[in-house]
């Protein structure tokens, strides 16, 4: 290389190397301070796209877990109310059995029937009053076909827990039958011709026993269906949590920085920057050698 004074090529080369190592040092500082290997699209364009899709799925899965947990709470609310209705039906059958025997007169049966009707009214009240977040559960509102086109959905409840909109993978429906006294066929509200409408006579009391059995079976079917749905939801929650955990691990491998490896790179770039700075200082002093020849 010639000894010239118009251009300091060695200094330019040292400056370029310093700029490169200093830029790499800044990248290492950014990664170590953020904990992320990918801080912008320029770091890894394909990795960034995959990471953001994974983050969206992870957020959806975590929300799906909360949706399923809310559905479990709703089912537990409905089942708790049905347990109380169960107690009322058992008491009604006890009263019907009492009124079926011939040792009571008509006045006494009317007294027994008044409690019977009170139990039926209480069943209807419980079924009408039981709600979860303003959604009535036992009055038959959740027994029809699902319609979600309007601002307020109707029919069976759609529990959405997946990251997509596939009926086989991302949601299913919770259907709860009507548990009012009239729907169960007991009490005066069921109509005068219903077998379980009244126990005011011995004949009506005897006929109501079968109607009460049917009512208890209908109620038990609702509870059994809710129990199976709760078990299914709890299994779904576990599966979603495992999915989210595994997806989070995959996202971490793409996005997070390996601190040990990056710290090694940081020290390397730091040494290179220091070395380039020292050489740049030396290169800037080299043109002075030419002035010695001129003297």
PDB file of N, CA and C in Angstrom, residues 53-133:
ATOM      1  N   UNK A  53     -48.372 -15.182  14.953  1.00  0.00           N
ATOM      2  CA  UNK A  53     -49.480 -16.136  14.818  1.00  0.00           C
ATOM      3  C   UNK A  53     -49.593 -17.008  16.058  1.00  0.00           C
ATOM      4  N   UNK A  54     -48.453 -17.435  16.570  1.00  0.00           N
ATOM      5  CA  UNK A  54     -48.451 -18.251  17.790  1.00  0.00           C
ATOM      6  C   UNK A  54     -48.981 -17.457  18.974  1.00  0.00           C
ATOM      7  N   UNK A  55     -48.571 -16.193  19.080  1.00  0.00           N
ATOM      8  CA  UNK A  55     -49.055 -15.364  20.185  1.00  0.00           C
ATOM      9  C   UNK A  55     -50.566 -15.192  20.128  1.00  0.00           C
ATOM     10  N   UNK A  56     -51.093 -15.022  18.923  1.00  0.00           N
ATOM     11  CA  UNK A  56     -52.543 -14.885  18.770  1.00  0.00           C
ATOM     12  C   UNK A  56     -53.257 -16.156  19.206  1.00  0.00           C
ATOM     13  N   UNK A  57     -52.703 -17.313  18.815  1.00  0.00           N
ATOM     14  CA  UNK A  57     -53.314 -18.585  19.205  1.00  0.00           C
ATOM     15  C   UNK A  57     -53.217 -18.808  20.711  1.00  0.00           C
ATOM     16  N   UNK A  58     -52.085 -18.441  21.303  1.00  0.00           N
ATOM     17  CA  UNK A  58     -51.911 -18.605  22.754  1.00  0.00           C
ATOM     18  C   UNK A  58     -52.921 -17.749  23.507  1.00  0.00           C
ATOM     19  N   UNK A  59     -53.096 -16.495  23.068  1.00  0.00           N
ATOM     20  CA  UNK A  59     -54.072 -15.620  23.715  1.00  0.00           C
ATOM     21  C   UNK A  59     -55.485 -16.172  23.583  1.00  0.00           C
ATOM     22  N   UNK A  60     -55.815 -16.720  22.404  1.00  0.00           N
ATOM     23  CA  UNK A  60     -57.144 -17.297  22.191  1.00  0.00           C
ATOM     24  C   UNK A  60     -57.359 -18.534  23.060  1.00  0.00           C
ATOM     25  N   UNK A  61     -56.326 -19.368  23.162  1.00  0.00           N
ATOM     26  CA  UNK A  61     -56.444 -20.581  23.978  1.00  0.00           C
ATOM     27  C   UNK A  61     -56.616 -20.232  25.458  1.00  0.00           C
ATOM     28  N   UNK A  62     -55.874 -19.242  25.923  1.00  0.00           N
ATOM     29  CA  UNK A  62     -56.017 -18.831  27.323  1.00  0.00           C
ATOM     30  C   UNK A  62     -57.402 -18.265  27.597  1.00  0.00           C
ATOM     31  N   UNK A  63     -57.937 -17.493  26.632  1.00  0.00           N
ATOM     32  CA  UNK A  63     -59.299 -16.997  26.788  1.00  0.00           C
ATOM     33  C   UNK A  63     -60.298 -18.148  26.717  1.00  0.00           C
ATOM     34  N   UNK A  64     -60.003 -19.144  25.878  1.00  0.00           N
ATOM     35  CA  UNK A  64     -60.860 -20.323  25.798  1.00  0.00           C
ATOM     36  C   UNK A  64     -60.935 -21.069  27.121  1.00  0.00           C
ATOM     37  N   UNK A  65     -59.805 -21.121  27.828  1.00  0.00           N
ATOM     38  CA  UNK A  65     -59.800 -21.738  29.161  1.00  0.00           C
ATOM     39  C   UNK A  65     -60.753 -20.992  30.084  1.00  0.00           C
ATOM     40  N   UNK A  66     -60.689 -19.658  30.044  1.00  0.00           N
ATOM     41  CA  UNK A  66     -61.575 -18.861  30.893  1.00  0.00           C
ATOM     42  C   UNK A  66     -63.032 -19.033  30.474  1.00  0.00           C
ATOM     43  N   UNK A  67     -63.283 -19.141  29.163  1.00  0.00           N
ATOM     44  CA  UNK A  67     -64.655 -19.376  28.692  1.00  0.00           C
ATOM     45  C   UNK A  67     -65.195 -20.699  29.229  1.00  0.00           C
ATOM     46  N   UNK A  68     -64.363 -21.742  29.143  1.00  0.00           N
ATOM     47  CA  UNK A  68     -64.784 -23.056  29.617  1.00  0.00           C
ATOM     48  C   UNK A  68     -64.986 -23.052  31.131  1.00  0.00           C
ATOM     49  N   UNK A  69     -64.132 -22.334  31.856  1.00  0.00           N
ATOM     50  CA  UNK A  69     -64.291 -22.243  33.305  1.00  0.00           C
ATOM     51  C   UNK A  69     -65.589 -21.524  33.671  1.00  0.00           C
ATOM     52  N   UNK A  70     -65.936 -20.489  32.906  1.00  0.00           N
ATOM     53  CA  UNK A  70     -67.210 -19.801  33.129  1.00  0.00           C
ATOM     54  C   UNK A  70     -68.379 -20.750  32.881  1.00  0.00           C
ATOM     55  N   UNK A  71     -68.254 -21.585  31.850  1.00  0.00           N
ATOM     56  CA  UNK A  71     -69.318 -22.540  31.550  1.00  0.00           C
ATOM     57  C   UNK A  71     -69.462 -23.570  32.667  1.00  0.00           C
ATOM     58  N   UNK A  72     -68.336 -23.984  33.240  1.00  0.00           N
ATOM     59  CA  UNK A  72     -68.393 -24.913  34.378  1.00  0.00           C
ATOM     60  C   UNK A  72     -69.119 -24.249  35.551  1.00  0.00           C
ATOM     61  N   UNK A  73     -68.810 -22.985  35.805  1.00  0.00           N
ATOM     62  CA  UNK A  73     -69.492 -22.270  36.887  1.00  0.00           C
ATOM     63  C   UNK A  73     -70.987 -22.165  36.616  1.00  0.00           C
ATOM     64  N   UNK A  74     -71.346 -21.922  35.376  1.00  0.00           N
ATOM     65  CA  UNK A  74     -72.761 -21.846  35.010  1.00  0.00           C
ATOM     66  C   UNK A  74     -73.465 -23.180  35.247  1.00  0.00           C
ATOM     67  N   UNK A  75     -72.817 -24.260  34.843  1.00  0.00           N
ATOM     68  CA  UNK A  75     -73.406 -25.595  35.029  1.00  0.00           C
ATOM     69  C   UNK A  75     -73.545 -25.911  36.516  1.00  0.00           C
ATOM     70  N   UNK A  76     -72.558 -25.544  37.304  1.00  0.00           N
ATOM     71  CA  UNK A  76     -72.639 -25.782  38.746  1.00  0.00           C
ATOM     72  C   UNK A  76     -73.786 -24.993  39.366  1.00  0.00           C
ATOM     73  N   UNK A  77     -74.026 -23.783  38.851  1.00  0.00           N
ATOM     74  CA  UNK A  77     -75.152 -22.984  39.327  1.00  0.00           C
ATOM     75  C   UNK A  77     -76.469 -23.680  39.025  1.00  0.00           C
ATOM     76  N   UNK A  78     -76.598 -24.176  37.791  1.00  0.00           N
ATOM     77  CA  UNK A  78     -77.819 -24.874  37.403  1.00  0.00           C
ATOM     78  C   UNK A  78     -78.000 -26.158  38.201  1.00  0.00           C
ATOM     79  N   UNK A  79     -76.922 -26.894  38.404  1.00  0.00           N
ATOM     80  CA  UNK A  79     -77.018 -28.156  39.133  1.00  0.00           C
ATOM     81  C   UNK A  79     -77.380 -27.924  40.589  1.00  0.00           C
ATOM     82  N   UNK A  80     -76.845 -26.848  41.178  1.00  0.00           N
ATOM     83  CA  UNK A  80     -77.208 -26.532  42.561  1.00  0.00           C
ATOM     84  C   UNK A  80     -78.685 -26.237  42.702  1.00  0.00           C
ATOM     85  N   UNK A  81     -79.261 -25.511  41.743  1.00  0.00           N
ATOM     86  CA  UNK A  81     -80.700 -25.224  41.785  1.00  0.00           C
ATOM     87  C   UNK A  81     -81.514 -26.499  41.581  1.00  0.00           C
ATOM     88  N   UNK A  82     -81.046 -27.365  40.683  1.00  0.00           N
ATOM     89  CA  UNK A  82     -81.756 -28.630  40.446  1.00  0.00           C
ATOM     90  C   UNK A  82     -81.718 -29.532  41.676  1.00  0.00           C
ATOM     91  N   UNK A  83     -80.674 -29.415  42.447  1.00  0.00           N
ATOM     92  CA  UNK A  83     -80.603 -30.191  43.693  1.00  0.00           C
ATOM     93  C   UNK A  83     -81.711 -29.760  44.663  1.00  0.00           C
ATOM     94  N   UNK A  84     -81.977 -28.456  44.711  1.00  0.00           N
ATOM     95  CA  UNK A  84     -83.071 -27.962  45.549  1.00  0.00           C
ATOM     96  C   UNK A  84     -84.419 -28.422  44.988  1.00  0.00           C
ATOM     97  N   UNK A  85     -84.558 -28.367  43.670  1.00  0.00           N
ATOM     98  CA  UNK A  85     -85.791 -28.855  43.040  1.00  0.00           C
ATOM     99  C   UNK A  85     -85.987 -30.329  43.337  1.00  0.00           C
ATOM    100  N   UNK A  86     -84.899 -31.069  43.364  1.00  0.00           N
ATOM    101  CA  UNK A  86     -84.960 -32.500  43.698  1.00  0.00           C
ATOM    102  C   UNK A  86     -85.566 -32.693  45.081  1.00  0.00           C
ATOM    103  N   UNK A  87     -85.133 -31.874  46.040  1.00  0.00           N
ATOM    104  CA  UNK A  87     -85.675 -31.977  47.402  1.00  0.00           C
ATOM    105  C   UNK A  87     -87.169 -31.678  47.417  1.00  0.00           C
ATOM    106  N   UNK A  88     -87.608 -30.709  46.610  1.00  0.00           N
ATOM    107  CA  UNK A  88     -89.039 -30.369  46.558  1.00  0.00           C
ATOM    108  C   UNK A  88     -89.851 -31.511  45.952  1.00  0.00           C
ATOM    109  N   UNK A  89     -89.319 -32.126  44.913  1.00  0.00           N
ATOM    110  CA  UNK A  89     -90.030 -33.247  44.286  1.00  0.00           C
ATOM    111  C   UNK A  89     -90.144 -34.441  45.237  1.00  0.00           C
ATOM    112  N   UNK A  90     -89.084 -34.667  45.991  1.00  0.00           N
ATOM    113  CA  UNK A  90     -89.130 -35.764  46.971  1.00  0.00           C
ATOM    114  C   UNK A  90     -90.180 -35.482  48.033  1.00  0.00           C
ATOM    115  N   UNK A  91     -90.236 -34.232  48.484  1.00  0.00           N
ATOM    116  CA  UNK A  91     -91.262 -33.859  49.465  1.00  0.00           C
ATOM    117  C   UNK A  91     -92.660 -34.000  48.868  1.00  0.00           C
ATOM    118  N   UNK A  92     -92.821 -33.627  47.590  1.00  0.00           N
ATOM    119  CA  UNK A  92     -94.127 -33.756  46.933  1.00  0.00           C
ATOM    120  C   UNK A  92     -94.543 -35.219  46.827  1.00  0.00           C
ATOM    121  N   UNK A  93     -93.582 -36.093  46.555  1.00  0.00           N
ATOM    122  CA  UNK A  93     -93.931 -37.514  46.486  1.00  0.00           C
ATOM    123  C   UNK A  93     -94.300 -38.058  47.864  1.00  0.00           C
ATOM    124  N   UNK A  94     -93.604 -37.558  48.855  1.00  0.00           N
ATOM    125  CA  UNK A  94     -93.940 -37.935  50.227  1.00  0.00           C
ATOM    126  C   UNK A  94     -95.366 -37.505  50.566  1.00  0.00           C
ATOM    127  N   UNK A  95     -95.728 -36.286  50.163  1.00  0.00           N
ATOM    128  CA  UNK A  95     -97.088 -35.784  50.407  1.00  0.00           C
ATOM    129  C   UNK A  95     -98.119 -36.583  49.618  1.00  0.00           C
ATOM    130  N   UNK A  96     -97.782 -36.938  48.375  1.00  0.00           N
ATOM    131  CA  UNK A  96     -98.708 -37.715  47.559  1.00  0.00           C
ATOM    132  C   UNK A  96     -98.932 -39.102  48.153  1.00  0.00           C
ATOM    133  N   UNK A  97     -97.869 -39.684  48.648  1.00  0.00           N
ATOM    134  CA  UNK A  97     -98.001 -41.000  49.305  1.00  0.00           C
ATOM    135  C   UNK A  97     -98.865 -40.875  50.556  1.00  0.00           C
ATOM    136  N   UNK A  98     -98.685 -39.785  51.300  1.00  0.00           N
ATOM    137  CA  UNK A  98     -99.490 -39.543  52.504  1.00  0.00           C
ATOM    138  C   UNK A  98    -100.968 -39.390  52.141  1.00  0.00           C
ATOM    139  N   UNK A  99    -101.253 -38.648  51.070  1.00  0.00           N
ATOM    140  CA  UNK A  99    -102.643 -38.413  50.678  1.00  0.00           C
ATOM    141  C   UNK A  99    -103.282 -39.621  50.009  1.00  0.00           C
ATOM    142  N   UNK A 100    -102.464 -40.592  49.615  1.00  0.00           N
ATOM    143  CA  UNK A 100    -102.999 -41.768  48.913  1.00  0.00           C
ATOM    144  C   UNK A 100    -103.652 -42.771  49.860  1.00  0.00           C
ATOM    145  N   UNK A 101    -103.360 -42.675  51.125  1.00  0.00           N
ATOM    146  CA  UNK A 101    -103.930 -43.641  52.072  1.00  0.00           C
ATOM    147  C   UNK A 101    -105.317 -43.198  52.500  1.00  0.00           C
ATOM    148  N   UNK A 102    -106.127 -44.165  52.930  1.00  0.00           N
ATOM    149  CA  UNK A 102    -107.519 -43.876  53.271  1.00  0.00           C
ATOM    150  C   UNK A 102    -107.744 -43.391  54.677  1.00  0.00           C
ATOM    151  N   UNK A 103    -106.696 -43.188  55.447  1.00  0.00           N
ATOM    152  CA  UNK A 103    -106.872 -42.775  56.846  1.00  0.00           C
ATOM    153  C   UNK A 103    -107.039 -41.265  56.994  1.00  0.00           C
ATOM    154  N   UNK A 104    -107.027 -40.517  55.859  1.00  0.00           N
ATOM    155  CA  UNK A 104    -107.216 -39.072  55.917  1.00  0.00           C
ATOM    156  C   UNK A 104    -108.549 -38.704  55.294  1.00  0.00           C
ATOM    157  N   UNK A 105    -109.195 -37.688  55.858  1.00  0.00           N
ATOM    158  CA  UNK A 105    -110.456 -37.224  55.279  1.00  0.00           C
ATOM    159  C   UNK A 105    -110.178 -36.142  54.238  1.00  0.00           C
ATOM    160  N   UNK A 106    -111.233 -35.642  53.621  1.00  0.00           N
ATOM    161  CA  UNK A 106    -111.087 -34.687  52.519  1.00  0.00           C
ATOM    162  C   UNK A 106    -110.467 -33.375  52.980  1.00  0.00           C
ATOM    163  N   UNK A 107    -110.869 -32.899  54.170  1.00  0.00           N
ATOM    164  CA  UNK A 107    -110.295 -31.653  54.658  1.00  0.00           C
ATOM    165  C   UNK A 107    -108.795 -31.780  54.870  1.00  0.00           C
ATOM    166  N   UNK A 108    -108.378 -32.910  55.401  1.00  0.00           N
ATOM    167  CA  UNK A 108    -106.955 -33.118  55.647  1.00  0.00           C
ATOM    168  C   UNK A 108    -106.175 -33.231  54.334  1.00  0.00           C
ATOM    169  N   UNK A 109    -106.812 -33.879  53.354  1.00  0.00           N
ATOM    170  CA  UNK A 109    -106.135 -33.964  52.042  1.00  0.00           C
ATOM    171  C   UNK A 109    -105.983 -32.584  51.402  1.00  0.00           C
ATOM    172  N   UNK A 110    -106.956 -31.720  51.584  1.00  0.00           N
ATOM    173  CA  UNK A 110    -106.843 -30.365  51.044  1.00  0.00           C
ATOM    174  C   UNK A 110    -105.684 -29.621  51.695  1.00  0.00           C
ATOM    175  N   UNK A 111    -105.499 -29.857  52.994  1.00  0.00           N
ATOM    176  CA  UNK A 111    -104.358 -29.237  53.689  1.00  0.00           C
ATOM    177  C   UNK A 111    -103.043 -29.776  53.129  1.00  0.00           C
ATOM    178  N   UNK A 112    -103.013 -31.099  52.919  1.00  0.00           N
ATOM    179  CA  UNK A 112    -101.811 -31.713  52.340  1.00  0.00           C
ATOM    180  C   UNK A 112    -101.570 -31.182  50.930  1.00  0.00           C
ATOM    181  N   UNK A 113    -102.680 -31.038  50.182  1.00  0.00           N
ATOM    182  CA  UNK A 113    -102.558 -30.539  48.806  1.00  0.00           C
ATOM    183  C   UNK A 113    -102.054 -29.099  48.773  1.00  0.00           C
ATOM    184  N   UNK A 114    -102.396 -28.302  49.781  1.00  0.00           N
ATOM    185  CA  UNK A 114    -101.913 -26.919  49.800  1.00  0.00           C
ATOM    186  C   UNK A 114    -100.386 -26.866  49.905  1.00  0.00           C
ATOM    187  N   UNK A 115     -99.822 -27.760  50.703  1.00  0.00           N
ATOM    188  CA  UNK A 115     -98.354 -27.816  50.767  1.00  0.00           C
ATOM    189  C   UNK A 115     -97.791 -28.352  49.453  1.00  0.00           C
ATOM    190  N   UNK A 116     -98.473 -29.316  48.879  1.00  0.00           N
ATOM    191  CA  UNK A 116     -98.067 -29.881  47.581  1.00  0.00           C
ATOM    192  C   UNK A 116     -97.988 -28.780  46.515  1.00  0.00           C
ATOM    193  N   UNK A 117     -99.022 -27.946  46.472  1.00  0.00           N
ATOM    194  CA  UNK A 117     -99.049 -26.855  45.496  1.00  0.00           C
ATOM    195  C   UNK A 117     -97.974 -25.803  45.802  1.00  0.00           C
ATOM    196  N   UNK A 118     -97.724 -25.595  47.098  1.00  0.00           N
ATOM    197  CA  UNK A 118     -96.675 -24.650  47.481  1.00  0.00           C
ATOM    198  C   UNK A 118     -95.301 -25.141  47.011  1.00  0.00           C
ATOM    199  N   UNK A 119     -95.083 -26.464  47.123  1.00  0.00           N
ATOM    200  CA  UNK A 119     -93.822 -27.031  46.642  1.00  0.00           C
ATOM    201  C   UNK A 119     -93.701 -26.860  45.128  1.00  0.00           C
ATOM    202  N   UNK A 120     -94.809 -27.070  44.401  1.00  0.00           N
ATOM    203  CA  UNK A 120     -94.795 -26.898  42.949  1.00  0.00           C
ATOM    204  C   UNK A 120     -94.503 -25.445  42.577  1.00  0.00           C
ATOM    205  N   UNK A 121     -95.101 -24.509  43.312  1.00  0.00           N
ATOM    206  CA  UNK A 121     -94.846 -23.093  43.041  1.00  0.00           C
ATOM    207  C   UNK A 121     -93.393 -22.733  43.321  1.00  0.00           C
ATOM    208  N   UNK A 122     -92.840 -23.330  44.360  1.00  0.00           N
ATOM    209  CA  UNK A 122     -91.441 -23.056  44.682  1.00  0.00           C
ATOM    210  C   UNK A 122     -90.512 -23.611  43.602  1.00  0.00           C
ATOM    211  N   UNK A 123     -90.856 -24.774  43.049  1.00  0.00           N
ATOM    212  CA  UNK A 123     -90.056 -25.337  41.944  1.00  0.00           C
ATOM    213  C   UNK A 123     -90.044 -24.374  40.761  1.00  0.00           C
ATOM    214  N   UNK A 124     -91.222 -23.848  40.427  1.00  0.00           N
ATOM    215  CA  UNK A 124     -91.304 -22.894  39.311  1.00  0.00           C
ATOM    216  C   UNK A 124     -90.534 -21.626  39.620  1.00  0.00           C
ATOM    217  N   UNK A 125     -90.621 -21.153  40.871  1.00  0.00           N
ATOM    218  CA  UNK A 125     -89.884 -19.943  41.244  1.00  0.00           C
ATOM    219  C   UNK A 125     -88.385 -20.153  41.118  1.00  0.00           C
ATOM    220  N   UNK A 126     -87.893 -21.293  41.601  1.00  0.00           N
ATOM    221  CA  UNK A 126     -86.460 -21.587  41.529  1.00  0.00           C
ATOM    222  C   UNK A 126     -86.015 -21.671  40.066  1.00  0.00           C
ATOM    223  N   UNK A 127     -86.801 -22.377  39.250  1.00  0.00           N
ATOM    224  CA  UNK A 127     -86.454 -22.533  37.834  1.00  0.00           C
ATOM    225  C   UNK A 127     -86.450 -21.187  37.114  1.00  0.00           C
ATOM    226  N   UNK A 128     -87.364 -20.309  37.503  1.00  0.00           N
ATOM    227  CA  UNK A 128     -87.457 -19.002  36.839  1.00  0.00           C
ATOM    228  C   UNK A 128     -86.407 -18.018  37.352  1.00  0.00           C
ATOM    229  N   UNK A 129     -85.973 -18.195  38.590  1.00  0.00           N
ATOM    230  CA  UNK A 129     -85.050 -17.235  39.201  1.00  0.00           C
ATOM    231  C   UNK A 129     -83.588 -17.600  39.021  1.00  0.00           C
ATOM    232  N   UNK A 130     -83.309 -18.851  38.707  1.00  0.00           N
ATOM    233  CA  UNK A 130     -81.915 -19.275  38.596  1.00  0.00           C
ATOM    234  C   UNK A 130     -81.295 -18.709  37.327  1.00  0.00           C
ATOM    235  N   UNK A 131     -80.271 -17.878  37.492  1.00  0.00           N
ATOM    236  CA  UNK A 131     -79.604 -17.294  36.324  1.00  0.00           C
ATOM    237  C   UNK A 131     -78.111 -17.200  36.583  1.00  0.00           C
ATOM    238  N   UNK A 132     -77.371 -17.064  35.506  1.00  0.00           N
ATOM    239  CA  UNK A 132     -75.916 -16.876  35.569  1.00  0.00           C
ATOM    240  C   UNK A 132     -75.578 -15.719  34.645  1.00  0.00           C
ATOM    241  N   UNK A 133     -75.108 -14.620  35.238  1.00  0.00           N
ATOM    242  CA  UNK A 133     -74.777 -13.419  34.472  1.00  0.00           C
ATOM    243  C   UNK A 133     -75.975 -12.930  33.654  1.00  0.00           C
TER     244      UNK A 133
END
